[in-house]
Every structure is written in structure tokens, then in C-alpha cells.
CSV table of C-alpha atoms in Angstrom, one decimal:
chain,number,residue,atom,x,y,z
D,14,MET,CA,101.4,73.7,109.3
D,15,LYS,CA,100.2,77.2,109.8
D,16,THR,CA,98.6,78.9,107.0
D,17,PHE,CA,98.1,82.5,106.0
D,18,SER,CA,94.9,84.2,104.8
D,19,PRO,CA,95.4,87.6,103.3
D,20,GLY,CA,92.3,89.7,103.4
D,21,SER,CA,90.5,87.7,105.9
D,22,ARG,CA,92.2,89.5,109.0
D,23,THR,CA,91.3,86.3,111.0
D,24,ILE,CA,94.9,84.8,111.3
D,25,ARG,CA,97.2,86.9,113.3
D,26,PHE,CA,100.9,86.3,114.1
D,27,CYS,CA,103.6,87.7,116.2
D,28,PHE,CA,106.5,90.0,115.4
D,29,LEU,CA,108.2,92.6,117.2
D,30,ALA,CA,110.5,95.3,116.0
D,31,ALA,CA,112.0,98.0,118.5
D,32,LEU,CA,114.0,100.7,116.9
D,33,SER,CA,114.5,104.4,117.8
D,34,GLY,CA,112.4,103.8,120.9
D,35,ALA,CA,109.3,102.8,118.7
D,36,VAL,CA,108.0,99.4,119.2
D,37,LEU,CA,105.9,98.0,116.3
D,38,TYR,CA,103.9,95.0,117.4
D,39,SER,CA,101.8,92.3,115.1
D,40,CYS,CA,100.6,89.4,117.1
D,41,GLU,CA,99.9,85.6,117.1
D,42,SER,CA,100.8,83.0,119.3
D,43,ASP,CA,102.2,80.7,116.6
D,44,SER,CA,104.5,81.1,113.6
D,45,PHE,CA,103.1,80.7,109.9
D,46,ASP,CA,104.3,79.1,106.8
D,47,ASP,CA,104.1,81.8,104.2
D,48,THR,CA,104.3,79.1,101.3
D,49,VAL,CA,100.8,78.1,102.0
D,50,ILE,CA,98.5,81.1,101.7
D,51,LEU,CA,94.7,81.0,101.8
D,52,ARG,CA,92.2,82.9,99.9
D,53,PRO,CA,89.4,84.5,102.0
D,54,ASP,CA,87.0,81.5,101.4
D,55,GLY,CA,89.6,79.1,102.8
D,56,SER,CA,90.7,77.6,99.6
D,57,LEU,CA,94.6,77.5,98.7
D,58,ALA,CA,95.8,80.4,96.6
D,59,ARG,CA,97.8,79.8,93.4
D,60,PRO,CA,101.3,80.9,93.5
D,61,GLU,CA,100.6,82.9,90.3
D,62,GLU,CA,98.0,85.0,92.2
D,63,LEU,CA,100.4,86.1,94.9
D,64,SER,CA,101.6,89.5,93.7
D,65,ALA,CA,103.6,90.3,97.2
D,66,GLY,CA,103.8,87.2,99.0
D,67,THR,CA,102.4,87.8,102.5
D,68,ALA,CA,101.2,91.2,101.7
D,69,THR,CA,98.9,89.8,99.0
D,70,ILE,CA,95.4,90.7,99.8
D,71,PHE,CA,92.3,89.5,97.9
D,72,ASN,CA,90.3,92.4,97.4
D,73,SER,CA,89.3,93.7,94.1
D,74,SER,CA,86.9,96.5,95.3
D,75,PRO,CA,87.4,100.4,95.0
D,76,LYS,CA,89.4,99.9,98.0
D,77,ALA,CA,91.9,97.4,96.7
D,78,TYR,CA,94.8,99.9,96.6
D,79,ASP,CA,93.9,101.2,100.2
D,80,THR,CA,93.8,98.1,102.4
D,81,PRO,CA,96.5,97.1,105.0
D,82,ALA,CA,98.5,93.9,104.5
D,83,ASP,CA,97.1,91.3,106.9
D,84,TRP,CA,100.3,91.4,109.1
D,85,VAL,CA,99.2,95.2,110.4
D,86,THR,CA,97.8,94.6,113.7
D,87,GLY,CA,98.4,95.9,117.1
D,88,THR,CA,100.6,98.9,117.5
D,89,LEU,CA,101.3,98.8,113.7
D,90,GLU,CA,97.6,98.9,113.1
D,91,SER,CA,97.2,102.1,115.1
D,92,ARG,CA,100.0,103.9,113.6
D,93,PHE,CA,98.8,102.7,109.9
D,94,ASN,CA,95.4,104.2,110.9
D,95,THR,CA,97.0,107.5,111.9
D,96,GLY,CA,99.0,107.7,108.8
D,97,ASN,CA,95.8,106.9,106.7
D,98,MET,CA,94.1,109.9,108.3
D,99,LEU,CA,96.9,112.3,107.8
D,100,TYR,CA,97.2,111.1,103.9
D,101,ASP,CA,93.3,111.3,103.3
D,102,ASN,CA,92.6,114.6,105.4
D,103,ALA,CA,92.3,117.9,103.5
D,104,ARG,CA,94.8,120.2,105.1
D,105,ASN,CA,93.8,124.1,105.5
D,106,SER,CA,95.8,127.0,105.8
D,107,SER,CA,95.9,127.7,109.5
D,108,SER,CA,99.4,128.3,110.7
D,109,GLY,CA,101.2,127.9,114.2
D,110,GLY,CA,101.6,124.0,113.8
D,111,ASN,CA,97.9,123.3,114.2
D,112,TYR,CA,97.1,119.8,113.6
D,113,GLY,CA,95.9,119.7,109.8
D,114,GLY,CA,97.0,123.1,108.8
D,115,GLY,CA,100.1,124.4,106.9
D,116,LEU,CA,98.5,124.3,103.4
D,117,GLY,CA,100.0,126.9,101.1
D,118,PRO,CA,100.5,129.7,100.5
D,119,VAL,CA,100.7,128.1,97.1
D,120,TYR,CA,100.2,124.1,96.5
D,121,ALA,CA,99.1,121.6,94.0
D,122,GLY,CA,96.8,119.4,96.1
D,123,TYR,CA,95.4,120.0,99.4
D,124,SER,CA,96.1,116.2,100.8
D,125,CYS,CA,97.7,113.4,99.6
D,126,ALA,CA,94.3,111.8,98.7
D,127,SER,CA,93.2,114.6,96.6
D,128,CYS,CA,95.8,113.3,94.1
D,129,HIS,CA,96.0,109.6,95.3
D,130,HIS,CA,92.2,108.8,95.7
D,131,ASN,CA,92.2,105.5,97.5
D,132,ALA,CA,95.8,105.3,97.0
D,133,GLY,CA,95.7,105.5,93.5
D,134,ARG,CA,95.7,108.0,91.0
D,135,THR,CA,92.8,110.8,90.8
D,136,LYS,CA,91.3,111.4,87.4
D,137,PRO,CA,93.6,113.7,85.7
D,138,THR,CA,92.4,117.5,85.6
D,139,LEU,CA,94.3,117.6,82.2
D,140,TRP,CA,91.4,115.7,81.0
D,141,THR,CA,88.5,116.8,83.2
D,142,ASP,CA,89.3,120.6,83.4
D,143,GLY,CA,91.6,121.0,80.5
D,144,GLY,CA,94.6,121.7,82.6
D,145,SER,CA,94.7,123.2,86.2
D,146,GLY,CA,91.8,122.1,88.4
D,147,THR,CA,89.4,124.2,90.7
D,148,GLY,CA,91.1,124.1,94.3
D,149,PHE,CA,93.5,121.4,93.3
D,150,SER,CA,95.2,119.7,90.4
D,151,SER,CA,95.7,116.2,90.2
D,152,MET,CA,99.2,116.6,88.6
D,153,LEU,CA,102.5,118.2,89.1
D,154,VAL,CA,103.7,120.7,86.5
D,155,TYR,CA,107.5,121.0,86.1
D,156,ILE,CA,109.0,124.0,84.2
D,157,THR,CA,112.6,124.7,82.9
D,158,ARG,CA,114.4,127.0,80.6
D,159,ARG,CA,115.3,125.3,77.3
D,160,ASN,CA,118.9,124.9,78.5
D,161,GLY,CA,117.4,123.1,81.6
D,162,ALA,CA,118.1,125.9,84.3
D,163,PHE,CA,115.4,126.6,86.5
D,164,PHE,CA,113.4,130.1,86.6
D,165,PRO,CA,114.3,132.1,89.7
D,166,ASP,CA,110.7,133.2,90.3
D,167,TYR,CA,109.3,129.8,90.0
D,168,GLY,CA,111.7,126.9,90.8
D,169,ARG,CA,111.2,123.5,89.4
D,170,VAL,CA,107.2,123.0,89.9
D,171,LEU,CA,104.9,125.5,88.8
D,172,HIS,CA,102.3,125.8,91.9
D,173,ASP,CA,99.0,126.5,90.1
D,174,GLN,CA,96.8,126.4,93.3
D,175,SER,CA,96.9,128.8,96.3
D,176,ILE,CA,95.0,129.7,99.5
D,177,TYR,CA,92.4,132.5,99.5
D,178,GLY,CA,94.2,136.0,99.1
D,179,VAL,CA,97.2,134.7,97.6
D,180,LYS,CA,98.0,134.4,93.7
D,181,ALA,CA,99.1,131.1,92.4
D,182,GLU,CA,102.0,130.8,90.5
D,183,GLY,CA,100.4,130.2,87.2
D,184,LYS,CA,97.6,128.0,85.4
D,185,LEU,CA,98.4,125.1,82.9
D,186,LYS,CA,96.2,124.7,79.9
D,187,VAL,CA,96.6,121.8,77.7
D,188,ASP,CA,95.4,121.1,74.2
D,189,TYR,CA,95.7,117.7,72.3
D,190,THR,CA,96.2,116.8,68.8
D,191,TYR,CA,94.9,113.4,67.5
D,192,ARG,CA,96.6,110.9,65.2
D,193,THR,CA,94.8,107.9,63.9
D,194,GLU,CA,96.6,104.8,62.9
D,195,TYR,CA,95.7,101.3,61.9
D,196,PHE,CA,96.8,97.8,62.9
D,197,PRO,CA,97.5,95.5,60.1
D,198,ASP,CA,94.2,93.8,60.2
D,199,GLY,CA,92.5,97.4,59.7
D,200,GLU,CA,91.3,98.2,63.4
D,201,SER,CA,92.3,101.8,64.1
D,202,TYR,CA,93.7,103.4,67.2
D,203,THR,CA,94.1,107.1,68.2
D,204,LEU,CA,97.2,108.5,69.8
D,205,CYS,CA,96.8,111.9,71.7
D,206,THR,CA,99.6,114.3,72.0
D,207,PRO,CA,99.5,117.0,74.6
D,208,HIS,CA,100.4,120.6,74.2
D,209,TYR,CA,101.0,122.7,77.1
D,210,SER,CA,101.0,126.4,77.8
D,211,VAL,CA,101.0,128.4,81.1
D,212,THR,CA,98.8,131.5,81.6
D,213,GLU,CA,98.2,134.0,84.4
D,214,TRP,CA,101.7,134.1,85.4
D,215,TYR,CA,102.2,135.7,88.9
D,216,ALA,CA,105.5,137.3,87.7
D,217,ASP,CA,106.7,138.4,84.4
D,218,SER,CA,105.2,136.1,81.8
D,219,ILE,CA,107.7,133.4,80.4
D,220,ARG,CA,108.2,133.2,76.7
D,221,PRO,CA,107.1,129.9,75.2
D,222,GLU,CA,110.4,129.5,73.1
D,223,ASP,CA,112.3,129.7,76.2
D,224,LEU,CA,110.2,127.2,78.2
D,225,PHE,CA,110.0,123.6,78.7
D,226,VAL,CA,106.8,122.0,80.5
D,227,THR,CA,106.4,118.7,81.6
D,228,VAL,CA,103.7,117.0,83.5
D,229,ARG,CA,103.2,114.2,85.8
D,230,ILE,CA,99.8,112.7,86.9
D,231,PRO,CA,100.1,110.8,90.2
D,232,LEU,CA,101.4,107.2,90.4
D,233,ARG,CA,99.6,104.5,91.8
D,234,HIS,CA,100.7,103.7,95.6
D,235,VAL,CA,100.7,100.0,95.0
D,236,GLY,CA,103.6,98.2,96.5
D,237,MET,CA,105.4,100.7,98.0
D,238,GLY,CA,106.8,99.2,101.0
D,239,GLN,CA,108.0,96.0,98.7
D,240,ILE,CA,109.7,98.9,96.3
D,241,MET,CA,111.4,100.3,99.2
D,242,ALA,CA,112.7,96.7,100.2
D,243,LEU,CA,113.9,95.3,96.8
D,244,ASP,CA,117.2,93.9,96.9
D,245,ALA,CA,119.4,96.5,95.3
D,246,THR,CA,122.1,94.0,94.2
D,247,GLU,CA,119.5,92.3,92.2
D,248,ILE,CA,118.3,95.5,90.5
D,249,GLU,CA,121.9,96.3,89.6
D,250,ALA,CA,122.4,92.8,88.3
D,251,LEU,CA,119.6,93.2,86.0
D,252,ALA,CA,121.2,96.4,84.7
D,253,ALA,CA,124.4,94.6,84.1
D,254,ARG,CA,122.7,91.9,81.8
D,255,SER,CA,120.0,94.2,80.2
D,256,ASN,CA,121.6,94.1,77.0
D,257,TYR,CA,119.5,92.7,74.1
D,258,PRO,CA,120.8,94.2,70.9
D,259,GLU,CA,118.3,92.4,68.9
D,260,TYR,CA,115.6,94.3,70.4
D,261,GLY,CA,117.4,97.3,71.1
D,262,ILE,CA,116.9,97.1,74.8
D,263,SER,CA,119.8,98.3,77.4
D,264,GLY,CA,118.4,99.3,80.9
D,265,ARG,CA,120.4,101.2,83.3
D,266,CYS,CA,120.1,102.4,86.9
D,267,ASN,CA,119.5,105.9,88.3
D,268,TYR,CA,121.5,106.9,91.0
D,269,VAL,CA,120.5,109.8,93.3
D,270,THR,CA,122.2,111.5,96.1
D,271,GLU,CA,119.7,112.1,99.0
D,272,ARG,CA,120.6,113.1,102.5
D,273,GLY,CA,124.3,113.2,101.4
D,274,ILE,CA,124.4,109.6,100.5
D,275,ARG,CA,124.5,108.1,96.7
D,276,GLN,CA,121.8,105.5,96.3
D,277,LEU,CA,119.8,103.5,93.9
D,278,GLY,CA,116.9,105.5,92.6
D,279,LEU,CA,113.7,103.1,92.8
D,280,SER,CA,110.6,105.6,93.2
D,281,GLY,CA,109.3,108.0,90.7
D,282,ASN,CA,108.6,108.2,86.9
D,283,LYS,CA,112.4,108.2,86.2
D,284,ALA,CA,113.6,106.3,89.4
D,285,GLN,CA,114.8,109.7,90.6
D,286,HIS,CA,114.2,109.1,94.3
D,287,ALA,CA,115.4,106.6,96.8
D,288,ASP,CA,112.6,106.9,99.3
D,289,LEU,CA,108.6,107.6,98.9
D,290,THR,CA,109.5,111.4,98.9
D,291,VAL,CA,106.8,111.9,101.9
D,292,GLU,CA,108.8,114.8,103.1
D,293,LEU,CA,108.9,116.3,99.6
D,294,GLY,CA,105.4,115.7,99.0
D,295,PHE,CA,104.3,117.7,102.2
D,296,SER,CA,106.5,120.6,101.1
D,297,SER,CA,106.3,120.7,97.2
D,298,ASP,CA,102.7,119.4,96.9
D,299,MET,CA,100.9,121.1,99.8
D,300,GLY,CA,103.4,123.8,100.8
D,301,THR,CA,103.6,122.3,104.2
D,302,THR,CA,107.0,122.8,105.8
D,303,ASN,CA,108.6,120.0,107.9
D,304,SER,CA,112.2,119.1,109.6
D,305,ARG,CA,113.7,118.2,105.9
D,306,TYR,CA,112.1,121.1,104.0
D,307,PRO,CA,111.6,124.0,106.5
D,308,GLU,CA,111.4,126.7,104.1
D,309,GLU,CA,108.3,127.5,102.3
D,310,ILE,CA,108.1,126.6,98.8
D,311,CYS,CA,107.4,130.3,97.8
D,312,GLU,CA,110.1,131.7,99.9
D,313,GLY,CA,111.3,135.0,98.6
D,314,GLN,CA,108.3,135.3,96.3
D,315,LEU,CA,105.3,137.8,96.2
D,316,GLN,CA,103.1,135.1,97.8
D,317,MET,CA,105.0,135.2,101.0
D,318,SER,CA,103.6,138.7,101.9
D,319,GLN,CA,100.3,137.9,100.6
D,320,GLY,CA,100.0,134.8,102.7
D,321,SER,CA,101.1,137.1,105.8
D,322,MET,CA,98.3,139.5,104.9
D,323,MET,CA,95.8,136.8,105.2
D,324,GLY,CA,97.1,135.8,108.8
D,325,LEU,CA,99.6,133.0,107.8
D,326,LEU,CA,102.8,132.9,110.3
D,327,TYR,CA,106.0,131.4,109.2
D,328,ASP,CA,107.4,130.7,113.0
D,329,ARG,CA,107.1,127.0,113.0
D,330,LEU,CA,106.8,123.7,111.2
D,331,ASP,CA,103.7,122.5,109.8
D,332,VAL,CA,103.9,118.8,110.3
D,333,SER,CA,106.2,116.8,112.6
D,334,THR,CA,108.4,114.0,111.6
D,335,GLU,CA,106.3,111.5,113.5
D,336,ASP,CA,103.4,112.6,111.7
D,337,MET,CA,105.3,111.9,108.5
D,338,GLU,CA,106.8,108.7,109.4
D,339,ASN,CA,103.1,107.4,110.2
D,340,VAL,CA,102.3,108.4,106.6
D,341,ASP,CA,105.5,106.6,105.6
D,342,LEU,CA,104.3,103.7,107.5
D,343,TYR,CA,100.8,103.7,105.9
D,344,MET,CA,102.2,103.7,102.3
D,345,GLN,CA,104.6,100.9,102.9
D,346,SER,CA,102.3,98.8,104.8
D,347,LEU,CA,99.5,98.6,102.2
D,348,GLY,CA,98.6,95.3,100.8
D,349,VAL,CA,99.1,94.6,97.1
D,350,PRO,CA,95.9,93.2,95.3
D,351,ALA,CA,96.2,89.6,94.2
D,352,ARG,CA,96.1,88.8,90.6
D,353,ARG,CA,92.8,87.6,89.1
D,354,ASN,CA,91.5,85.2,86.6
D,355,VAL,CA,94.8,83.6,86.3
D,356,THR,CA,93.3,80.4,85.1
D,357,HIS,CA,91.0,81.9,82.2
D,358,PRO,CA,92.0,80.7,78.8
D,359,GLN,CA,92.2,84.4,77.5
D,360,VAL,CA,94.3,85.6,80.2
D,361,LYS,CA,96.8,82.6,79.9
D,362,ARG,CA,96.9,83.0,76.3
D,363,GLY,CA,98.0,86.9,77.1
D,364,GLU,CA,100.5,85.9,79.5
D,365,GLU,CA,102.2,83.7,76.7
D,366,LEU,CA,101.9,86.9,74.2
D,367,PHE,CA,103.3,89.0,76.7
D,368,TYR,CA,106.6,86.9,76.9
D,369,ARG,CA,106.5,86.3,73.1
D,370,SER,CA,106.3,90.2,72.4
D,371,LYS,CA,109.4,90.5,74.9
D,372,CYS,CA,107.7,92.6,77.2
D,373,HIS,CA,109.1,91.0,80.2
D,374,LEU,CA,112.4,92.1,79.1
D,375,CYS,CA,111.8,95.3,81.0
D,376,HIS,CA,108.5,94.3,82.7
D,377,THR,CA,110.4,91.8,84.8
D,378,PRO,CA,107.8,89.7,86.5
D,379,THR,CA,109.7,88.6,89.6
D,380,LEU,CA,112.0,90.2,92.1
D,381,HIS,CA,112.9,89.6,95.8
D,382,THR,CA,113.0,91.9,98.8
D,383,ARG,CA,116.2,92.0,101.2
D,384,LYS,CA,116.0,89.8,104.4
D,385,ARG,CA,115.7,92.8,106.7
D,386,GLY,CA,112.6,94.7,105.3
D,387,THR,CA,112.6,98.6,105.4
D,388,VAL,CA,113.5,101.4,107.6
D,389,LEU,CA,111.1,104.2,107.6
D,390,LEU,CA,112.2,108.0,107.5
D,391,ALA,CA,112.6,108.3,111.4
D,392,GLY,CA,114.2,104.9,111.9
D,393,SER,CA,111.3,102.5,112.6
D,394,GLN,CA,111.5,99.2,110.9
D,395,LEU,CA,109.1,97.0,108.9
D,396,PRO,CA,110.7,93.7,108.9
D,397,TRP,CA,107.6,92.0,107.6
D,398,LEU,CA,108.6,93.3,104.1
D,399,GLY,CA,111.7,91.3,104.1
D,400,GLY,CA,112.6,88.2,102.3
D,401,GLN,CA,109.6,88.1,100.1
D,402,THR,CA,109.1,87.0,96.5
D,403,VAL,CA,107.3,89.6,94.7
D,404,HIS,CA,105.7,90.5,91.2
D,405,PRO,CA,105.9,94.1,90.1
D,406,TYR,CA,106.4,93.5,86.5
D,407,SER,CA,109.0,96.2,86.5
D,408,ASP,CA,113.0,96.1,86.5
D,409,PHE,CA,113.1,99.7,87.9
D,410,LEU,CA,115.5,100.4,85.3
D,411,LEU,CA,115.8,103.6,83.0
D,412,HIS,CA,115.0,102.8,79.4
D,413,ASP,CA,115.0,105.2,76.4
D,414,MET,CA,111.5,105.3,75.4
D,415,GLY,CA,111.9,107.2,72.0
D,416,GLU,CA,111.4,110.9,71.0
D,417,GLY,CA,107.4,110.5,71.3
D,418,LEU,CA,107.8,110.5,75.0
D,419,ASN,CA,110.8,112.9,75.5
D,420,ASP,CA,109.9,115.5,77.9
D,421,ASN,CA,113.4,117.2,77.9
D,422,TYR,CA,113.2,116.8,81.8
D,423,VAL,CA,116.7,115.4,83.4
D,424,SER,CA,116.2,113.8,86.7
D,425,GLY,CA,119.2,112.4,88.3
D,426,LEU,CA,121.1,110.4,85.5
D,427,ALA,CA,117.9,110.0,83.4
D,428,ARG,CA,117.6,112.1,80.3
D,429,GLY,CA,114.5,113.3,78.8
D,430,ASN,CA,113.7,110.2,76.8
D,431,GLU,CA,114.5,107.9,79.7
D,432,TRP,CA,111.8,106.5,81.8
D,433,ARG,CA,111.8,104.0,84.7
D,434,THR,CA,109.7,100.8,83.7
D,435,THR,CA,106.2,101.3,85.3
D,436,PRO,CA,105.5,98.4,87.7
D,437,LEU,CA,102.2,96.9,86.6
D,438,TRP,CA,101.1,95.3,89.7
D,439,GLY,CA,97.5,96.4,90.5
D,440,ILE,CA,97.3,98.2,86.9
D,441,GLY,CA,94.3,96.0,86.0
D,442,LEU,CA,92.0,97.6,88.8
D,443,GLN,CA,92.9,101.3,88.1
D,444,GLU,CA,89.5,101.6,86.7
D,445,THR,CA,87.6,100.1,89.6
D,446,VAL,CA,89.7,102.0,92.1
D,447,ASN,CA,89.8,105.4,90.3
D,448,GLY,CA,87.3,105.3,87.5
D,449,HIS,CA,89.4,106.0,84.5
D,450,THR,CA,92.1,104.3,82.4
D,451,TYR,CA,94.6,107.1,81.8
D,452,PHE,CA,98.1,105.7,81.6
D,453,LEU,CA,101.9,107.0,81.3
D,454,HIS,CA,103.5,109.7,83.1
D,455,ASP,CA,101.0,112.4,81.6
D,456,GLY,CA,98.1,110.6,81.3
D,457,ARG,CA,98.1,110.9,77.5
D,458,ALA,CA,97.2,107.2,76.8
D,459,ARG,CA,93.4,106.5,77.3
D,460,ASN,CA,93.6,102.9,77.5
D,461,PHE,CA,96.0,99.9,77.5
D,462,THR,CA,96.2,99.8,73.5
D,463,GLU,CA,97.1,103.5,73.5
D,464,ALA,CA,99.9,103.0,76.3
D,465,ILE,CA,101.6,100.1,74.4
D,466,MET,CA,101.5,101.9,70.9
D,467,TRP,CA,103.3,105.0,72.6
D,468,HIS,CA,106.2,102.8,73.2
D,469,GLY,CA,109.2,103.8,71.0
D,470,GLY,CA,113.1,103.5,71.6
D,471,GLU,CA,113.8,100.5,73.6
D,472,GLY,CA,109.9,99.6,73.7
D,473,GLU,CA,109.6,99.7,69.8
D,474,ALA,CA,110.6,96.2,69.2
D,475,SER,CA,107.6,95.0,71.5
D,476,LYS,CA,105.2,97.6,70.2
D,477,ASN,CA,105.7,96.2,66.7
D,478,LEU,CA,105.3,92.6,67.9
D,479,PHE,CA,102.0,93.6,69.6
D,480,LYS,CA,101.0,95.5,66.6
D,481,LYS,CA,101.4,92.5,64.3
D,482,LEU,CA,99.3,90.3,66.5
D,483,PRO,CA,95.7,89.6,65.3
D,484,LYS,CA,92.8,91.2,67.1
D,485,ALA,CA,92.1,88.3,69.2
D,486,ASP,CA,95.6,88.0,70.3
D,487,ARG,CA,95.8,91.9,71.2
D,488,ASN,CA,92.7,91.6,73.2
D,489,ALA,CA,94.4,88.5,74.9
D,490,LEU,CA,97.6,90.6,76.0
D,491,VAL,CA,95.3,93.2,77.2
D,492,ALA,CA,93.4,90.7,79.3
D,493,PHE,CA,96.3,89.4,80.9
D,494,LEU,CA,97.4,93.1,81.8
D,495,LYS,CA,93.9,93.7,83.3
D,496,SER,CA,94.6,90.5,85.5
D,497,LEU,CA,97.4,92.3,87.2
């Protein structure tokens, strides 16, 4: 019997995928049994440690999110490294298709990694800078009219950064109000409510009474390949039986039309995308034109002429489809950190309380990937992601989370108060990887307890069950979350 040792990179195995003229290699002379997986020290891994089957990695360092799965070898490894470099390296404003160029004229971040440090979530400038950052902002700012329409001079995203000599579309400012509440045993907790305003509009100022602003801090790029490989029929079956009236829970799928095809939404805070938005990220986040989004994000705006005066040329695309597919490959080939401390009594008690508090009715522990794996944005396949049992702790459905989290922003079928259940795998390592514990879509929760206590709507019953627990049990449930 062959064994598989995630994280050790000592055992290699052989697969071949040839599609669209691209050959992806990962080599070993023998097959392996993915039911027998070893830790790096050679001991047998426990099933509850394996977050993502053969893509599980035993790494709890600051690189825990940014380490390839062990099947990433050979040609696959070379493309992974190229994608990693493109993801990490700062882009500049040079034009004409120069490698690493194409930034701006306006943008939010200067690289994928500026917002997703170590493939995680960079500390929000909302808290470090009080809104827009200097040089980059680790967030996206969405603006709409009160009736849901977009502003013609701005579009859906407010780009608060710009290259030298070009005026940004505006700057975000955030203020917080703080509300202290108490658990029945007397322990206090504080919830922070953000209040956004926009200054330095490049065009006419928009009246606050005609403006909705919502902010997204970066998502953790954990388990991206597994999410893309999920069996859609399993998600739809979860939606069909997600009806728990005694707890007020009734999840539903989001469906989106991308590339002219209506598909199940899986990625994004509101499951508003069917892919990992690599092309959209280059365009909207960095202002980098590509084959799917060939126009500048500020097309028709003042910034185009300002960019021309600074030497920008708009006569060719800024990034190739080949490069974008390598970034897609990098993101989908990242390993998923193994669970930790699974036998610790406090963690085991916390897991029991996770179920007793009905958290699992939305944060579904176990799902499965379809047998064929995934297809990247230019047609290359990753069959290694197929046929796996994975533990994302999410049903990937939309749930009404209450008026407290209503951002009045519609995404596909998702209303303002509806959010995709956040996958919890890797969440316990966020502080190690990124140095903070800001959670929820806009980072308003500063720790696990605050994140739980912000749950309303379909999460209200679980929140109240957690609230009634004695302090030791609340701590145990948080310890369980930290083990994920």
C-alpha cells in the first residue's frame, strides 16, 4: 500500500492531463492510496485533520495559505511558480504590454498580494488608515444609488487609488460607533458598526442621501480549487433540504450568468461568481486590461486623458490569457491547511457545541468534489482536485443574515441582507498568516466572538444558543473554530 505525505514533498506520483495543447505533469512511478495519508513526521494522519483530502498540507506557519498541494510537481510546479510570481509581484504603470505593467490609471491594489498577503487577507486599511490607504487599499468599495442604479461617472466600484498624475475617483472614510452588550453571565462584548463617507470625488460630489456604500475586505484564498471543483448537484441538494423552520433557516442558491452561461454561483461574499474572477481582478482591482475585459475601467472618464499625459498607451492588452491562467492555476493548486489540536479536550468540546448550537446547518462540514476536477480559464484541467472529500464548513448557499448586516447591494439573486455562508477552513490560522482577526465581509468583527454575535436573521437562533452558553463553553467553541 502506498501512502501520501502532505507537506513533506518526498513522495511524488504520476498524472498526466493534456488539454488545449497544454500538458500538465506530476510524476511518481507508483499509484498511491489517498485513504492513507501521513503527517510530515511519518505518523498516520487522523481523518478529522484532513481538510481537503490529498491537497491537505501540514503547515501552520505564516505560509500556511501560500503552499502548494503535494501533487504540484513537474510542469505543474513550473506553472504554479509563474502564477505565484504574477500574483505577488507589484505591477507598474508602464504601457505597451510590458511584463508587470498595466497598472491604472485608477486601481485599488497594485498586485493580487497587496490585498491577499500570503494568499490571505491583508490587514484592512479601514482599521489601519481609517479608510483608503496610501498606495493601495486592502478593500473594494462598491457604490450605488439608493434605487440600486450605478453612477455613470463611477461605475460599480469606487477606485480610490491612481498612478502619479492621475486623480483617483474618490477616497473612503470610515467612522465606527460602538455598542457594548453582555452575556447572561455578565461578560461584555462590543460590536462596531461602520459608517462610510466618500471625499475627494473626482467629478461632481454625490449627495450622501442618494448614496449606498458597501465595503469588502479581501477573502482568504483557501481551498479555491476545491470550491471550483465542488459537485453542483450536491450544493443544489443542500438548498432543497435547507429548510429548518424551528431555527428560521432556509438557504438558497445564487445563479449567475457568466460568459453567456447561467451557472451556480460559488465564489465571492454573495456567491456572485462562478469562477475565481482572475480576469475581473486584473481589470477592476488593478486596472489591467485583458482579453475578457479589454477596456480600461475608467473608459470615458477624465483619468484616461490624464493617463495619456503621463505617458500611458491604450493600444494593447496589459496581461495575457496565458499569464492569467497561470494565476488561476496557482490559486487552485494551493494546499489547504490541516486541522490542528483535534484531540484536545477543549477543541472536542467546542466541536460538540458547534453542532448543539446548530452552526452546522449552514456551515456544512463535509462536501465532495466532482470526479473530473476543474477546468482553468483557458482550458487546462486539474484532475487532481476531483473525487475528494473536503471539509470547508460551508453550504455555499445564500442566507438572510438580518438587518444588521444588510448592505443594500444586490449581487445576482442575492439581496442586500443575504450572504454566502463563509467557508471556515483555515480561519484559525488567519492571525498567524496575516496578523489580525478582523472578520465578516467588511472586517467590522475584531474577533471570533464579535463575528458570531453579528449573526442575525437565519443566524439568530445559533447566535442565541451561543450567547446562553457559560463562558467556558463559549471559549471551547471558539477554540474549535481556531482549530479549523
